[in-house]
PDB file of C-alpha atoms in Angstrom:
ATOM      1  CA  MET A 193      76.426  -2.147-180.765  1.00 56.00           C
ATOM      2  CA  ASP A 194      78.017  -2.762-177.373  1.00 59.00           C
ATOM      3  CA  THR A 195      75.779  -3.622-174.462  1.00 58.00           C
ATOM      4  CA  PRO A 196      76.429  -1.335-171.504  1.00 58.00           C
ATOM      5  CA  ALA A 197      78.040  -2.983-168.511  1.00 58.00           C
ATOM      6  CA  PRO A 198      75.675  -3.578-165.606  1.00 59.00           C
ATOM      7  CA  SER A 199      75.787  -0.963-162.900  1.00 66.00           C
ATOM      8  CA  PRO A 200      78.335  -1.827-160.195  1.00 69.00           C
ATOM      9  CA  VAL A 201      75.743  -0.755-157.605  1.00 76.00           C
ATOM     10  CA  ALA A 202      72.654  -2.361-159.150  1.00 86.00           C
ATOM     11  CA  ASP A 203      71.790  -4.031-155.835  1.00 92.00           C
ATOM     12  CA  ARG A 204      71.533  -0.537-154.279  1.00 93.00           C
ATOM     13  CA  GLU A 205      69.569   1.167-157.093  1.00 96.00           C
ATOM     14  CA  LEU A 206      65.911   1.875-157.664  1.00 97.00           C
ATOM     15  CA  VAL A 207      64.985   3.096-161.140  1.00 97.00           C
ATOM     16  CA  LEU A 208      61.798   4.531-162.605  1.00 97.00           C
ATOM     17  CA  THR A 209      61.589   5.127-166.363  1.00 98.00           C
ATOM     18  CA  ARG A 210      58.620   6.650-168.160  1.00 97.00           C
ATOM     19  CA  VAL A 211      57.994   8.221-171.540  1.00 98.00           C
ATOM     20  CA  LEU A 212      56.249  11.500-170.765  1.00 98.00           C
ATOM     21  CA  ASP A 213      54.255  13.491-173.300  1.00 97.00           C
ATOM     22  CA  VAL A 214      56.173  16.706-172.554  1.00 97.00           C
ATOM     23  CA  PRO A 215      59.369  18.145-174.044  1.00 98.00           C
ATOM     24  CA  ALA A 216      62.540  17.737-171.961  1.00 98.00           C
ATOM     25  CA  ASP A 217      63.068  21.475-171.494  1.00 98.00           C
ATOM     26  CA  LYS A 218      59.669  21.861-169.806  1.00 98.00           C
ATOM     27  CA  LEU A 219      60.310  18.921-167.470  1.00 98.00           C
ATOM     28  CA  PHE A 220      63.713  20.351-166.547  1.00 98.00           C
ATOM     29  CA  LYS A 221      62.188  23.777-165.926  1.00 98.00           C
ATOM     30  CA  CYS A 222      59.563  22.193-163.675  1.00 97.00           C
ATOM     31  CA  TRP A 223      62.291  20.415-161.686  1.00 97.00           C
ATOM     32  CA  THR A 224      64.235  23.679-161.303  1.00 97.00           C
ATOM     33  CA  THR A 225      61.387  26.031-160.361  1.00 97.00           C
ATOM     34  CA  PRO A 226      61.091  25.715-156.573  1.00 97.00           C
ATOM     35  CA  GLU A 227      57.964  27.853-156.298  1.00 96.00           C
ATOM     36  CA  ARG A 228      56.041  25.266-158.366  1.00 96.00           C
ATOM     37  CA  MET A 229      57.272  22.124-156.563  1.00 96.00           C
ATOM     38  CA  HIS A 230      54.245  22.073-154.243  1.00 95.00           C
ATOM     39  CA  GLU A 231      52.168  21.181-157.316  1.00 96.00           C
ATOM     40  CA  TRP A 232      53.926  17.932-158.180  1.00 97.00           C
ATOM     41  CA  PHE A 233      56.878  16.847-155.998  1.00 96.00           C
ATOM     42  CA  CYS A 234      55.007  14.610-153.492  1.00 95.00           C
ATOM     43  CA  PRO A 235      52.217  12.068-153.915  1.00 94.00           C
ATOM     44  CA  LYS A 236      49.019  13.634-152.586  1.00 91.00           C
ATOM     45  CA  PRO A 237      47.937  14.199-149.820  1.00 94.00           C
ATOM     46  CA  TRP A 238      51.587  15.160-149.130  1.00 94.00           C
ATOM     47  CA  THR A 239      52.830  18.472-150.488  1.00 95.00           C
ATOM     48  CA  VAL A 240      55.857  20.752-150.381  1.00 97.00           C
ATOM     49  CA  SER A 241      55.580  23.497-147.762  1.00 96.00           C
ATOM     50  CA  HIS A 242      58.941  25.095-148.601  1.00 97.00           C
ATOM     51  CA  ALA A 243      61.487  24.777-151.410  1.00 97.00           C
ATOM     52  CA  GLU A 244      64.683  26.633-152.158  1.00 96.00           C
ATOM     53  CA  MET A 245      67.368  25.687-154.668  1.00 96.00           C
ATOM     54  CA  ASP A 246      70.718  26.995-155.855  1.00 96.00           C
ATOM     55  CA  ILE A 247      70.765  25.115-159.149  1.00 97.00           C
ATOM     56  CA  ARG A 248      74.441  24.638-159.946  1.00 97.00           C
ATOM     57  CA  PRO A 249      77.043  22.009-159.080  1.00 96.00           C
ATOM     58  CA  GLY A 250      77.741  22.517-155.384  1.00 94.00           C
ATOM     59  CA  GLY A 251      74.526  24.494-154.914  1.00 95.00           C
ATOM     60  CA  SER A 252      72.330  23.576-151.995  1.00 94.00           C
ATOM     61  CA  SER A 253      68.652  22.752-151.882  1.00 94.00           C
ATOM     62  CA  LEU A 254      66.047  22.403-149.203  1.00 95.00           C
ATOM     63  CA  ILE A 255      62.699  20.789-149.883  1.00 96.00           C
ATOM     64  CA  VAL A 256      60.336  20.430-146.938  1.00 97.00           C
ATOM     65  CA  MET A 257      57.592  17.881-147.477  1.00 96.00           C
ATOM     66  CA  GLN A 258      54.425  18.255-145.424  1.00 96.00           C
ATOM     67  CA  GLY A 259      52.102  15.397-144.582  1.00 95.00           C
ATOM     68  CA  PRO A 260      48.319  15.430-144.233  1.00 95.00           C
ATOM     69  CA  ASN A 261      48.574  15.722-140.441  1.00 95.00           C
ATOM     70  CA  GLY A 262      50.949  18.679-140.564  1.00 94.00           C
ATOM     71  CA  GLU A 263      54.125  16.639-140.080  1.00 96.00           C
ATOM     72  CA  GLU A 264      57.147  18.063-141.903  1.00 96.00           C
ATOM     73  CA  VAL A 265      60.102  16.212-143.379  1.00 93.00           C
ATOM     74  CA  PRO A 266      63.005  18.495-144.366  1.00 93.00           C
ATOM     75  CA  ASN A 267      65.212  17.235-147.197  1.00 92.00           C
ATOM     76  CA  PRO A 268      68.428  19.253-147.388  1.00 93.00           C
ATOM     77  CA  GLY A 269      70.837  18.388-150.147  1.00 93.00           C
ATOM     78  CA  LEU A 270      73.400  19.438-152.677  1.00 96.00           C
ATOM     79  CA  PHE A 271      73.495  19.414-156.476  1.00 97.00           C
ATOM     80  CA  LEU A 272      76.417  17.418-157.857  1.00 97.00           C
ATOM     81  CA  GLU A 273      75.723  17.875-161.580  1.00 98.00           C
ATOM     82  CA  VAL A 274      73.419  20.146-163.555  1.00 98.00           C
ATOM     83  CA  VAL A 275      73.142  19.759-167.333  1.00 98.00           C
ATOM     84  CA  PRO A 276      70.265  21.968-168.531  1.00 98.00           C
ATOM     85  CA  ASN A 277      67.397  20.014-170.106  1.00 98.00           C
ATOM     86  CA  LYS A 278      69.377  16.752-169.791  1.00 98.00           C
ATOM     87  CA  ARG A 279      70.345  15.763-166.261  1.00 98.00           C
ATOM     88  CA  LEU A 280      70.205  16.659-162.570  1.00 98.00           C
ATOM     89  CA  VAL A 281      72.231  14.813-159.937  1.00 98.00           C
ATOM     90  CA  PHE A 282      71.779  15.596-156.259  1.00 97.00           C
ATOM     91  CA  THR A 283      72.421  13.995-152.907  1.00 96.00           C
ATOM     92  CA  ASP A 284      71.410  14.229-149.286  1.00 94.00           C
ATOM     93  CA  ALA A 285      74.959  13.229-148.262  1.00 94.00           C
ATOM     94  CA  PHE A 286      75.829  16.908-147.899  1.00 90.00           C
ATOM     95  CA  ALA A 287      74.005  19.976-146.675  1.00 80.00           C
ATOM     96  CA  SER A 288      74.920  23.451-147.861  1.00 77.00           C
ATOM     97  CA  ASN A 289      78.601  24.326-148.231  1.00 80.00           C
ATOM     98  CA  TRP A 290      79.602  20.645-148.456  1.00 86.00           C
ATOM     99  CA  VAL A 291      78.847  19.986-144.795  1.00 86.00           C
ATOM    100  CA  PRO A 292      78.445  16.200-144.398  1.00 89.00           C
ATOM    101  CA  ALA A 293      74.956  15.049-143.498  1.00 86.00           C
ATOM    102  CA  GLY A 294      74.327  12.967-140.412  1.00 83.00           C
ATOM    103  CA  LYS A 295      73.104   9.920-142.335  1.00 85.00           C
ATOM    104  CA  PRO A 296      73.364   9.964-146.119  1.00 88.00           C
ATOM    105  CA  PHE A 297      70.597   8.003-147.810  1.00 90.00           C
ATOM    106  CA  MET A 298      70.941   8.375-151.579  1.00 94.00           C
ATOM    107  CA  VAL A 299      72.199  10.068-154.702  1.00 96.00           C
ATOM    108  CA  ALA A 300      69.402  10.812-157.174  1.00 97.00           C
ATOM    109  CA  THR A 301      69.906  11.163-160.905  1.00 98.00           C
ATOM    110  CA  ILE A 302      67.093  12.596-163.005  1.00 98.00           C
ATOM    111  CA  GLU A 303      67.598  12.217-166.758  1.00 98.00           C
ATOM    112  CA  PHE A 304      65.581  13.858-169.516  1.00 98.00           C
ATOM    113  CA  ASP A 305      66.114  12.123-172.885  1.00 98.00           C
ATOM    114  CA  ASP A 306      64.396  14.200-175.594  1.00 96.00           C
ATOM    115  CA  LEU A 307      62.902  11.717-178.049  1.00 97.00           C
ATOM    116  CA  GLY A 308      62.464  14.380-180.736  1.00 92.00           C
ATOM    117  CA  ASP A 309      58.684  14.197-181.052  1.00 95.00           C
ATOM    118  CA  GLY A 310      57.667  16.308-178.074  1.00 95.00           C
ATOM    119  CA  THR A 311      58.066  13.376-175.697  1.00 98.00           C
ATOM    120  CA  THR A 312      60.815  12.641-173.205  1.00 98.00           C
ATOM    121  CA  ARG A 313      62.192   9.459-171.712  1.00 98.00           C
ATOM    122  CA  TYR A 314      62.282  10.400-168.031  1.00 98.00           C
ATOM    123  CA  THR A 315      64.522   8.271-165.834  1.00 98.00           C
ATOM    124  CA  ALA A 316      64.808   8.743-162.083  1.00 98.00           C
ATOM    125  CA  THR A 317      67.495   6.679-160.384  1.00 97.00           C
ATOM    126  CA  ALA A 318      68.020   6.521-156.632  1.00 97.00           C
ATOM    127  CA  ARG A 319      71.400   5.048-155.622  1.00 96.00           C
ATOM    128  CA  HIS A 320      71.640   4.156-151.968  1.00 96.00           C
ATOM    129  CA  TRP A 321      74.642   3.701-149.685  1.00 92.00           C
ATOM    130  CA  THR A 322      73.497   0.261-148.564  1.00 92.00           C
ATOM    131  CA  VAL A 323      71.235  -2.552-149.723  1.00 94.00           C
ATOM    132  CA  GLU A 324      69.243  -1.993-146.536  1.00 94.00           C
ATOM    133  CA  ASP A 325      68.648   1.663-147.465  1.00 93.00           C
ATOM    134  CA  ARG A 326      67.458   0.566-150.915  1.00 94.00           C
ATOM    135  CA  GLN A 327      65.111  -1.966-149.354  1.00 95.00           C
ATOM    136  CA  THR A 328      63.766   0.661-146.948  1.00 93.00           C
ATOM    137  CA  HIS A 329      63.135   3.077-149.827  1.00 93.00           C
ATOM    138  CA  GLU A 330      61.428   0.335-151.833  1.00 95.00           C
ATOM    139  CA  GLN A 331      59.213  -0.571-148.865  1.00 94.00           C
ATOM    140  CA  MET A 332      58.346   3.128-148.440  1.00 91.00           C
ATOM    141  CA  GLY A 333      56.734   2.873-151.881  1.00 92.00           C
ATOM    142  CA  PHE A 334      59.444   4.146-154.242  1.00 94.00           C
ATOM    143  CA  HIS A 335      57.916   2.767-157.447  1.00 95.00           C
ATOM    144  CA  GLU A 336      54.342   3.798-156.696  1.00 95.00           C
ATOM    145  CA  GLY A 337      55.256   7.165-155.167  1.00 95.00           C
ATOM    146  CA  TRP A 338      57.842   8.210-157.744  1.00 95.00           C
ATOM    147  CA  GLY A 339      55.460   7.012-160.482  1.00 96.00           C
ATOM    148  CA  ILE A 340      52.686   9.255-159.149  1.00 96.00           C
ATOM    149  CA  VAL A 341      55.178  12.118-158.933  1.00 96.00           C
ATOM    150  CA  ALA A 342      56.245  11.547-162.576  1.00 97.00           C
ATOM    151  CA  ASP A 343      52.606  11.784-163.678  1.00 97.00           C
ATOM    152  CA  GLN A 344      52.083  14.968-161.620  1.00 97.00           C
ATOM    153  CA  LEU A 345      55.356  16.397-162.973  1.00 97.00           C
ATOM    154  CA  ALA A 346      54.192  15.836-166.558  1.00 98.00           C
ATOM    155  CA  GLU A 347      50.882  17.596-165.943  1.00 97.00           C
ATOM    156  CA  VAL A 348      52.475  20.625-164.303  1.00 97.00           C
ATOM    157  CA  ALA A 349      55.281  20.798-166.913  1.00 97.00           C
ATOM    158  CA  LYS A 350      52.676  21.156-169.666  1.00 96.00           C
ATOM    159  CA  THR A 351      51.774  24.532-168.141  1.00 95.00           C
ATOM    160  CA  PHE A 352      55.283  25.978-168.635  1.00 93.00           C
TER     161      PHE A 352
END
């Protein structure tokens, strides 16, 4: 078996992989149901105060995260690829209608690999424009925060 070539942007990637005890279709549904994102999308005490999504390639999204002191962080973006129950790719490089963002930060790829036994290998990859952006995201707590979110996602997905 051939070994895959290393990613050409490995120095700009952050990756979280977990095996979650939930089928892939339920995880995908959780990711694509905006009215349930407040239950899992942010590490507590943060939450989602508003979410809207047009889940198709070229469709826009807006997720507004709200902090414990009422601060809000809007995250507009665009879906680049949507493969039901398998893969979501989105970016903050564009707002709706392919309008370029002021400062693109990353392209996120969420993969759902159904392991056939009711579990899913869940892989979240954040590819950044620069090494500095990757370092900033890592220092913000990518691994801890996205790990907490994966655990919350799994719990909420079980209710679908």
